[in-house]
Amino acid sequence: MVETTPYSSFTSANYFQSVSEAYSATLGVYEAMKSPNTYAWNIPLVYDADTDAEFLSPGTTVNDFREVSHYYHLAGNSMFYNTWSTLYAGIDRANVVIERIPQMNLYTNGSVAEKADLNRMVGEAKFLRGFYYSELVRLWGDVPFKTKSSVTGDELRLPLTDRFAIYEQVIKDMQEAIAVLPASLPTDERINKFGAKAILARVALFAGGYSLSANGAMQRPNDYIKYYQIAQNQVNEVIGSGLYQLNNSYSQVFKNQSQQVFEPKESLFEVSFYTPAVTTTSSSSFGFFNAGLTANGLYGSTLNRVFVPASFYSSFDNGDLRRDFSIARYSLDANGNRVPLLTARQDETWTPGKWSREYQKNSALERSYTNINYVAMRYADVLLMKAEIDNELNNGPTIEAYDAINAVRRRAYATNTPGSGITITLGAGGMGYTAATTISITGSGVDAYAVPVITSGRISAVTILNAGSGYTTPPTLSINGVGTGAVLTAGLQTKRTNATVDLPTGLSKDAFLLRIQNERAWELCFEGMRRSDLIRWNLLGDKIKATQDAVKAIRSQYAYVASTNFVKGKHELYPLPQNELDVNKNITRQNPGF
């Protein structure tokens, strides 16, 4: 049943007495997002895995994250109930705030500033209640639903409510929140008006997309267009605000995240995980669970459980800077050097690279779990939603749709910033070099990284793991370690132009949608939305099968198994948690296939 721990002992006689008490209660609503049960681990890092863009480590451990990701889970997996109960606890806290702040004396009789603060807090609670319910629906479909706080004597064993009735309340909550949330750029992780609009647009796209119905069919609502229209209004207002823009450097977005540098123009909504003392109950698995294998030494080690199919790496175009930054085809040794993973079966151990230990603060508190926020909405996502929505509502792409997706692509290829990537030509191979030999690259750009191939003491080749960007003149190359006589010459790649990067004009609706589906994968990979995107397009099973076919063509023992277990009409939703079904007999059915 939807049991929640009573959050407050307030009665009708002692509602919140001050703005600070109300603020503490509002922060308690946000706190539900900090748990590994929700956004510090389960939701973005486990529930989004085993798609065309990533898969979790092989294995068949009972009651484990692998059960969930590899599609052999049952309703009794503890991860499901942990997420379920934590989201409902957040909802109950939101209900307390929504009910009790308006009954405060200060709400009606306080100063202008006090009343504005309290109104904002009610808006935050309404937004978060809507957000948590939208996540429950995204993961489980029809779920129990209540909009009043829990008190002694309440019937907590609630039946399932149709997801579209819940969506109506979610939309209402978010719209009411938007009306009172501040319109200015935030200075912290509290939601503002335009962050709420962006999340509402996403919620509307999920409501208007495909989902698994109780009858086992993948369906979208007959009136799905109305949801796209809601989404269109929201993204147009976010873009029209003029407050947001893409960081010129794709890689810098994630370096900032890794350093806890708040970037409100690029990130519209993020979950804060900072805590003075790192524990597994209040800190992030970003950059630990989903980072490249890192030996303990200069950096803290990693758990290294998220991998990238070689087929996804190959799907990127040469010159797309996102490819070699987002995907780490290397591990990090104890000295912090990159060790290529390019031989034998090492392509099965490529990982996300966006939050590598290389980019983190590497403080004593982050030697294991990190303080890296989960960013739930970036401006690039808003632009890609804009392109998709306009394409759908106009039965083909508009000029504005092209402008939106091309803005994302131009950033990905750095066409509008000075400089380009590098090349390296090997002259003489020299002699006396060892496996410890490294290459330093110093110049005007960023992200270039190359390693030598040593054969019998000679540099026989140079592997460029990332050509980088922003180099306006050839960089200086230095060979570090013992050995002499090798000659390396740096050059610059041919600069890509907007004309070679922009999508071709005249695309049909379906062809443009395909481009958006690919672009969302390349831009937003490993950020927690790919699996749900594929579900709302009714493509999850097809993409999983195509990925497994592609990697098994590389080698039959490739450790990607999702398609072996995935069942269409079953695995697009998670099973209702067994703990809930055991005590709540008002839920009279399980999700299809379970």
XYZ file of C-alpha atoms in Angstrom:
594
model
C 0.000 0.000 0.000
C 1.027 3.591 -0.338
C 2.280 3.945 3.213
C 4.192 7.052 4.134
C 5.936 7.962 7.343
C 4.051 10.879 8.891
C 6.162 13.891 8.036
C 4.744 16.277 10.571
C 2.981 16.373 13.907
C 1.318 19.675 13.126
C -2.383 19.876 13.961
C -5.000 22.430 13.023
C -3.883 24.377 16.088
C -0.205 24.644 15.259
C 0.333 25.026 11.535
C 3.674 26.463 10.387
C 4.252 29.637 12.364
C 7.053 31.212 10.317
C 8.384 31.453 6.782
C 11.466 29.499 7.852
C 9.322 26.601 9.122
C 7.436 26.570 5.836
C 10.724 26.652 3.928
C 12.064 23.681 5.890
C 8.945 21.717 5.033
C 9.286 22.664 1.357
C 12.908 21.516 1.316
C 11.612 18.238 2.701
C 9.569 17.805 -0.485
C 12.723 18.256 -2.562
C 14.610 15.790 -0.371
C 12.813 12.801 -1.879
C 14.914 13.371 -5.005
C 18.243 13.015 -3.179
C 17.839 9.321 -2.393
C 19.569 6.525 -4.315
C 16.044 5.088 -4.514
C 15.181 7.938 -6.867
C 17.573 10.278 -8.697
C 20.905 9.544 -7.035
C 20.857 6.094 -8.635
C 17.742 4.051 -9.482
C 15.773 6.247 -11.860
C 18.412 7.773 -14.171
C 21.123 5.103 -13.928
C 19.343 1.742 -13.645
C 15.863 2.280 -15.049
C 17.273 3.964 -18.167
C 19.724 1.194 -18.996
C 19.796 -1.553 -21.656
C 18.697 0.426 -24.676
C 20.453 1.233 -27.947
C 22.781 3.626 -26.082
C 23.903 1.727 -22.980
C 23.730 -1.510 -21.022
C 24.630 -2.534 -17.510
C 27.266 -5.076 -16.588
C 26.484 -8.736 -17.262
C 25.438 -11.059 -14.483
C 22.408 -12.740 -12.898
C 22.605 -11.658 -9.265
C 19.276 -12.157 -7.484
C 17.356 -9.003 -6.423
C 19.913 -6.791 -8.097
C 20.106 -3.898 -10.525
C 21.041 -6.381 -13.259
C 17.619 -8.021 -12.987
C 16.009 -4.679 -13.757
C 18.286 -3.606 -16.580
C 18.438 -6.975 -18.353
C 14.644 -7.462 -18.307
C 14.411 -10.597 -16.189
C 13.063 -8.765 -13.141
C 10.063 -9.800 -11.076
C 7.725 -7.704 -8.964
C 9.636 -8.604 -5.811
C 12.828 -6.795 -6.812
C 13.449 -4.417 -3.923
C 14.475 -1.530 -6.192
C 10.901 -1.104 -7.384
C 9.331 -0.734 -3.953
C 12.169 1.501 -2.781
C 11.552 3.943 -5.632
C 7.787 3.678 -5.341
C 7.689 4.367 -1.605
C 10.195 7.235 -1.781
C 8.215 9.018 -4.505
C 4.994 8.589 -2.536
C 6.719 9.942 0.581
C 7.648 13.025 -1.457
C 4.047 13.353 -2.622
C 2.741 13.173 0.919
C 5.182 15.852 2.026
C 4.021 18.009 -0.884
C 0.404 17.509 0.174
C 1.266 18.743 3.681
C 2.862 21.913 2.308
C 0.041 22.573 -0.171
C -2.597 22.220 2.550
C -0.959 23.964 5.460
C 0.889 26.986 4.134
C -2.375 28.645 2.963
C -3.707 28.264 6.517
C -0.801 30.214 7.999
C -1.580 33.672 9.344
C 1.387 35.041 7.379
C -0.067 33.698 4.128
C -2.875 36.271 4.289
C -1.575 38.860 6.750
C 2.181 38.812 6.265
C 4.308 41.373 4.469
C 4.423 41.482 0.693
C 7.745 39.628 0.757
C 6.489 36.981 3.187
C 3.368 36.316 1.150
C 5.434 36.072 -2.051
C 7.804 33.582 -0.412
C 4.960 31.435 0.857
C 3.178 31.500 -2.491
C 6.391 30.376 -4.138
C 6.686 27.464 -1.721
C 3.147 26.311 -2.453
C 4.050 26.491 -6.142
C 7.189 24.441 -5.585
C 5.208 21.797 -3.721
C 2.587 21.631 -6.472
C 5.275 21.319 -9.116
C 7.057 18.568 -7.209
C 3.839 16.673 -6.508
C 3.083 16.769 -10.205
C 6.627 15.768 -11.082
C 6.647 12.787 -8.725
C 3.278 11.569 -10.013
C 4.453 11.951 -13.613
C 7.457 9.778 -12.792
C 5.293 7.097 -11.178
C 3.108 7.044 -14.293
C 6.149 6.979 -16.579
C 7.516 3.918 -14.802
C 4.338 2.046 -13.764
C 1.377 3.406 -15.735
C -1.822 3.477 -13.650
C -0.972 3.978 -9.962
C -2.740 4.853 -6.679
C -3.535 8.544 -6.482
C -4.243 10.940 -3.637
C -3.958 14.709 -3.278
C -4.398 15.099 0.475
C -1.866 14.445 3.189
C -2.014 11.239 5.195
C -3.424 11.402 8.707
C -4.305 8.768 11.263
C -7.402 6.884 10.209
C -7.003 7.426 6.462
C -7.536 4.461 4.139
C -4.094 4.100 2.604
C -4.904 1.047 0.498
C -5.889 2.908 -2.636
C -6.915 1.405 -5.989
C -5.225 2.190 -9.261
C -6.227 5.441 -10.973
C -6.181 5.758 -14.752
C -2.963 7.438 -15.840
C -4.741 10.082 -17.889
C -6.741 11.237 -14.885
C -3.426 11.572 -13.076
C -1.928 13.449 -16.028
C -4.789 15.957 -15.850
C -3.948 16.687 -12.213
C -0.220 16.799 -12.969
C -0.805 19.371 -15.695
C -3.086 21.383 -13.391
C -0.521 21.274 -10.568
C 2.296 22.383 -12.832
C 0.281 25.161 -14.431
C -0.699 26.503 -11.014
C 2.936 26.287 -9.945
C 4.110 28.140 -13.048
C 1.770 31.024 -12.204
C 3.566 31.757 -8.921
C 7.146 30.570 -9.474
C 9.810 33.244 -10.123
C 10.594 34.048 -13.745
C 14.209 35.011 -13.145
C 17.176 32.697 -13.553
C 17.695 30.743 -10.325
C 20.781 30.938 -8.175
C 20.279 27.461 -6.731
C 18.463 24.216 -7.579
C 14.983 25.436 -6.618
C 12.601 25.233 -9.572
C 11.644 28.431 -11.412
C 8.845 29.254 -13.843
C 10.653 28.186 -16.999
C 12.154 25.025 -15.544
C 8.616 24.011 -14.628
C 7.428 24.845 -18.148
C 10.149 22.680 -19.664
C 9.287 19.720 -17.430
C 5.579 20.213 -18.177
C 6.392 20.044 -21.889
C 8.138 16.710 -21.353
C 5.256 15.400 -19.258
C 2.837 16.391 -22.011
C 4.920 14.539 -24.613
C 4.815 11.402 -22.488
C 1.059 11.794 -22.035
C 0.666 12.168 -25.802
C 3.020 9.324 -26.636
C 2.665 5.562 -26.586
C 2.400 3.679 -23.317
C 1.562 0.133 -22.322
C -2.135 -0.206 -21.522
C -3.695 -2.655 -19.078
C -4.796 -4.775 -22.057
C -1.172 -5.331 -23.076
C -1.286 -3.065 -26.128
C 1.001 -0.126 -26.821
C -1.384 2.775 -27.376
C -1.460 6.536 -27.484
C -4.575 8.556 -26.600
C -6.970 9.473 -29.381
C -6.652 13.122 -28.366
C -2.860 13.036 -28.176
C -2.612 16.245 -30.215
C -3.889 18.266 -27.259
C -0.863 17.191 -25.263
C 1.484 18.239 -28.046
C -0.240 21.624 -28.072
C 0.343 21.999 -24.329
C 3.970 21.066 -24.863
C 4.329 23.528 -27.732
C 3.069 26.414 -25.627
C 5.564 25.601 -22.894
C 8.663 25.263 -25.047
C 7.790 28.383 -27.028
C 7.627 30.372 -23.804
C 10.902 28.937 -22.506
C 12.677 29.800 -25.751
C 10.890 33.142 -26.018
C 12.005 34.163 -22.529
C 15.492 34.789 -23.878
C 16.969 33.592 -20.574
C 18.473 30.375 -21.854
C 21.240 29.486 -24.252
C 23.542 26.625 -25.081
C 27.008 26.666 -23.607
C 29.291 27.039 -26.643
C 31.213 23.946 -25.512
C 29.371 20.644 -25.197
C 32.099 19.146 -23.028
C 32.124 22.114 -20.665
C 28.499 21.419 -19.743
C 29.502 18.145 -18.104
C 32.775 19.406 -16.698
C 30.705 22.057 -14.933
C 28.319 19.415 -13.639
C 31.267 17.347 -12.415
C 32.712 20.376 -10.595
C 29.319 21.380 -9.153
C 29.418 24.607 -11.161
C 25.820 25.801 -11.381
C 24.909 26.739 -14.955
C 21.280 27.941 -15.019
C 21.280 29.042 -18.670
C 21.956 25.474 -19.846
C 20.386 23.477 -16.991
C 16.749 24.276 -16.275
C 16.101 21.715 -13.543
C 18.579 19.695 -11.546
C 18.580 17.653 -8.379
C 21.103 18.704 -5.745
C 23.134 15.971 -4.052
C 25.612 18.050 -2.103
C 26.134 16.796 1.406
C 28.954 17.612 3.837
C 29.632 13.939 4.547
C 29.273 11.447 1.722
C 27.180 8.379 2.499
C 25.349 5.983 0.232
C 22.041 7.439 1.401
C 22.588 11.005 0.332
C 25.027 11.201 -2.537
C 25.241 10.599 -6.232
C 26.328 7.606 -8.277
C 27.036 9.879 -11.266
C 30.724 9.683 -12.092
C 31.078 6.524 -9.984
C 28.590 3.909 -11.208
C 28.556 5.255 -14.772
C 32.182 6.283 -15.339
C 35.144 4.573 -16.935
C 37.182 2.006 -15.038
C 39.549 4.048 -12.877
C 42.379 2.654 -10.785
C 42.679 4.046 -7.283
C 45.539 6.514 -7.188
C 45.481 10.048 -8.511
C 41.697 9.649 -8.689
C 39.278 7.590 -6.657
C 38.289 4.274 -8.194
C 34.923 3.705 -9.870
C 32.261 1.013 -9.690
C 32.181 0.935 -13.510
C 28.853 -0.788 -14.225
C 27.474 1.121 -17.252
C 28.714 0.217 -20.743
C 28.163 1.567 -24.240
C 27.430 -0.721 -27.207
C 30.029 -0.410 -29.945
C 27.116 0.059 -32.357
C 26.142 3.271 -30.582
C 29.666 4.654 -30.889
C 29.591 3.833 -34.607
C 26.279 5.642 -35.072
C 27.922 9.047 -34.593
C 29.244 10.986 -37.552
C 32.966 11.669 -37.723
C 33.489 15.208 -36.461
C 30.660 15.047 -33.925
C 32.464 16.202 -30.787
C 29.926 14.468 -28.589
C 31.138 11.013 -29.601
C 34.649 10.924 -28.169
C 33.762 13.061 -25.172
C 30.599 11.182 -24.213
C 32.030 7.693 -24.760
C 35.229 6.658 -22.992
C 37.124 4.094 -25.046
C 39.751 4.007 -22.333
C 40.325 3.349 -18.650
C 42.344 5.529 -16.269
C 45.430 4.120 -14.589
C 46.671 5.018 -11.101
C 48.530 8.008 -12.533
C 45.429 9.350 -14.257
C 46.601 8.440 -17.775
C 44.188 7.099 -20.347
C 44.742 3.477 -21.343
C 43.061 2.649 -24.683
C 40.498 -0.166 -24.810
C 40.720 -0.990 -28.493
C 41.770 -4.631 -28.789
C 40.178 -8.060 -28.368
C 36.848 -7.734 -26.509
C 37.661 -4.382 -24.947
C 34.945 -2.629 -26.942
C 32.519 -4.325 -24.540
C 33.967 -2.218 -21.721
C 33.533 1.238 -23.243
C 31.666 3.480 -20.830
C 30.053 6.901 -20.513
C 32.741 9.555 -20.271
C 30.676 12.653 -19.495
C 31.352 12.602 -15.749
C 34.820 11.038 -15.765
C 36.979 11.199 -12.651
C 39.242 13.454 -14.760
C 36.685 16.267 -14.577
C 35.639 15.944 -10.941
C 36.913 17.893 -7.946
C 38.352 14.629 -6.596
C 37.963 15.858 -3.054
C 38.335 13.476 -0.132
C 34.526 13.368 0.114
C 34.169 12.185 -3.478
C 36.605 9.292 -3.621
C 33.628 6.978 -4.071
C 30.160 8.475 -4.403
C 30.058 12.032 -5.724
C 28.173 15.297 -5.329
C 27.382 15.507 -9.064
C 23.814 16.683 -9.588
C 21.290 14.839 -11.701
C 20.301 17.323 -14.394
C 16.717 16.549 -15.309
C 16.354 19.169 -18.052
C 18.883 20.892 -20.271
C 18.202 23.628 -22.790
C 19.295 21.320 -25.602
C 16.395 19.062 -24.628
C 14.012 22.025 -24.877
C 15.247 22.750 -28.403
C 14.899 19.128 -29.468
C 11.388 18.988 -28.015
C 10.573 22.149 -29.972
C 11.700 20.488 -33.206
C 9.721 17.318 -32.495
C 6.539 19.107 -31.445
C 6.461 21.446 -34.446
C 7.106 18.529 -36.784
C 4.158 16.634 -35.300
C 1.685 19.508 -35.196
C 2.537 20.799 -38.685
C 2.757 17.365 -40.335
C 6.358 18.115 -41.200
C 9.211 20.315 -40.049
C 8.851 24.081 -39.894
C 11.672 26.596 -40.260
C 11.636 26.941 -36.467
C 11.949 23.167 -36.075
C 15.012 23.153 -38.325
C 16.473 26.112 -36.436
C 16.041 24.325 -33.102
C 17.665 21.021 -34.048
C 20.391 22.730 -36.076
C 21.337 24.870 -33.073
C 22.011 21.660 -31.164
C 23.961 20.169 -34.068
C 26.083 23.293 -34.607
C 27.156 23.165 -30.971
C 27.950 19.473 -31.370
C 30.334 20.214 -34.259
C 31.524 23.578 -32.890
C 30.805 25.295 -36.200
C 30.182 28.688 -34.588
C 33.245 28.812 -32.367
C 36.865 29.360 -33.428
C 39.252 26.513 -34.072
C 38.972 22.822 -34.883
C 40.246 19.412 -33.858
C 43.801 18.196 -34.295
C 45.657 15.664 -36.373
C 48.959 13.990 -35.497
C 51.449 12.662 -38.030
C 54.155 10.242 -36.932
C 57.594 10.710 -38.493
C 60.498 8.826 -36.964
C 59.586 6.190 -34.373
C 62.659 6.712 -32.197
C 63.930 4.135 -29.743
C 63.855 3.202 -26.077
C 60.216 4.013 -25.397
C 58.201 2.024 -22.855
C 54.583 1.391 -21.936
C 54.802 4.382 -19.578
C 55.324 6.798 -22.487
C 52.645 9.490 -22.775
C 51.924 12.410 -25.101
C 51.095 15.915 -23.847
C 49.090 18.280 -26.046
C 49.320 21.990 -25.282
C 47.475 24.624 -27.279
C 44.482 26.884 -27.656
C 41.839 24.162 -27.681
C 40.385 21.572 -25.322
C 39.815 17.845 -24.976
C 42.462 16.528 -27.401
C 44.070 13.338 -26.116
C 46.406 10.920 -27.852
C 48.414 7.877 -26.765
C 51.423 6.247 -28.431
C 51.525 2.657 -29.625
C 54.882 1.181 -28.577
C 56.382 -1.678 -30.566
C 59.854 -2.956 -29.646
C 60.745 0.345 -28.047
C 59.567 2.442 -31.008
C 56.474 4.596 -31.384
C 54.847 2.703 -34.222
C 51.562 4.658 -34.286
C 49.589 7.287 -32.422
C 45.992 6.691 -31.346
C 43.907 9.859 -31.040
C 41.246 9.120 -28.440
C 39.756 12.586 -28.856
C 40.706 15.127 -31.544
C 39.369 17.935 -29.362
C 38.105 21.304 -30.546
C 38.981 24.993 -30.479
C 42.553 24.670 -31.737
C 43.274 27.717 -33.871
C 46.915 26.776 -34.458
C 48.575 23.355 -34.297
C 49.290 22.496 -30.655
C 52.644 21.646 -29.123
C 53.227 17.909 -28.708
C 55.538 16.552 -26.016
C 56.600 12.939 -25.554
C 56.999 12.113 -21.880
C 59.165 9.336 -20.438
C 62.320 7.558 -21.446
C 63.193 7.159 -25.123
C 64.505 9.440 -27.838
C 64.213 10.249 -31.482
C 60.473 10.056 -32.174
C 59.002 12.858 -34.263
C 55.345 13.867 -34.020
C 53.806 16.693 -36.034
C 50.479 18.282 -35.109
C 48.030 19.664 -37.628
C 44.433 20.860 -37.735
C 41.360 19.106 -39.045
C 39.266 20.757 -41.733
C 36.732 22.984 -40.007
C 33.126 21.870 -40.337
C 30.636 24.509 -41.502
C 26.961 25.030 -40.817
C 26.192 23.945 -44.369
C 27.783 20.544 -43.780
C 26.189 20.070 -40.354
C 22.624 21.375 -40.737
C 19.921 18.885 -41.651
C 18.932 18.840 -45.305
C 15.823 20.833 -46.115
C 12.721 19.200 -47.502
C 12.607 16.245 -45.110
C 9.259 14.520 -44.673
C 7.582 14.312 -41.267
C 8.772 10.732 -40.727
C 12.296 11.433 -41.958
C 12.588 14.464 -39.696
C 11.278 12.496 -36.717
C 13.948 9.859 -37.333
C 16.592 12.590 -37.266
C 15.206 13.855 -33.959
C 15.208 10.363 -32.475
C 18.865 9.941 -33.401
C 19.797 13.440 -32.284
C 18.238 12.916 -28.873
C 20.373 9.803 -28.442
C 23.602 11.573 -29.401
C 22.898 14.725 -27.406
C 21.275 13.294 -24.279
C 22.888 9.854 -23.970
C 23.300 8.519 -20.412
C 21.209 11.360 -18.959
C 18.247 9.243 -17.903
C 15.626 9.601 -20.652
C 16.526 7.294 -23.552
C 14.480 4.278 -22.506
C 11.379 6.366 -21.875
C 11.832 8.244 -25.149
C 11.900 4.935 -27.008
C 8.768 3.782 -25.175
C 6.779 6.903 -26.051
C 7.774 6.384 -29.706
C 6.894 2.663 -29.415
C 10.424 1.718 -30.444
C 11.994 0.173 -27.345
C 11.782 -3.488 -28.341
C 12.832 -2.795 -31.926
C 15.864 -0.741 -30.867
C 16.973 -3.329 -28.334
C 16.776 -6.104 -30.929
C 18.619 -4.048 -33.538
C 21.347 -3.281 -31.019
C 21.763 -6.889 -29.969
C 21.886 -7.992 -33.627
C 24.529 -5.337 -34.345
C 26.837 -6.228 -31.471
C 26.421 -9.984 -31.930
C 27.550 -9.421 -35.520
C 30.788 -8.050 -34.056
C 31.173 -11.215 -31.934
C 28.652 -13.793 -30.862
C 29.639 -13.616 -27.182
C 29.230 -9.813 -26.947
C 27.848 -9.233 -23.430
C 24.622 -7.477 -24.436
C 21.609 -9.617 -23.513
C 18.620 -7.274 -23.323
C 16.888 -8.599 -26.430
C 17.156 -12.172 -25.172
C 14.832 -11.331 -22.276
C 12.792 -8.346 -23.497
C 9.104 -9.018 -24.174
C 7.029 -6.494 -26.077
C 3.792 -5.691 -24.315
C 5.378 -6.421 -20.938
C 8.645 -4.653 -20.308
C 7.515 -1.173 -21.351
C 6.245 -0.860 -17.767
C 7.696 -2.125 -14.523
C 5.657 -4.514 -12.379
C 3.721 -2.998 -9.515
C 5.892 -3.687 -6.452
C 5.103 -6.969 -4.733
C 5.286 -5.331 -1.298
C 2.441 -3.045 -2.369
C 0.310 -5.865 -3.770
C 0.790 -7.998 -0.665
C -0.901 -5.458 1.604
C -3.103 -3.454 -0.772
C -5.896 -5.698 -1.957
C -7.645 -2.741 -3.605
C -5.133 -3.116 -6.413
C -6.775 -5.952 -8.287
C -4.361 -6.491 -11.167
C -0.684 -6.562 -11.986
C 0.835 -4.826 -15.000
C 0.683 -6.864 -18.231
C 2.941 -9.906 -18.444
C 3.830 -10.113 -14.758
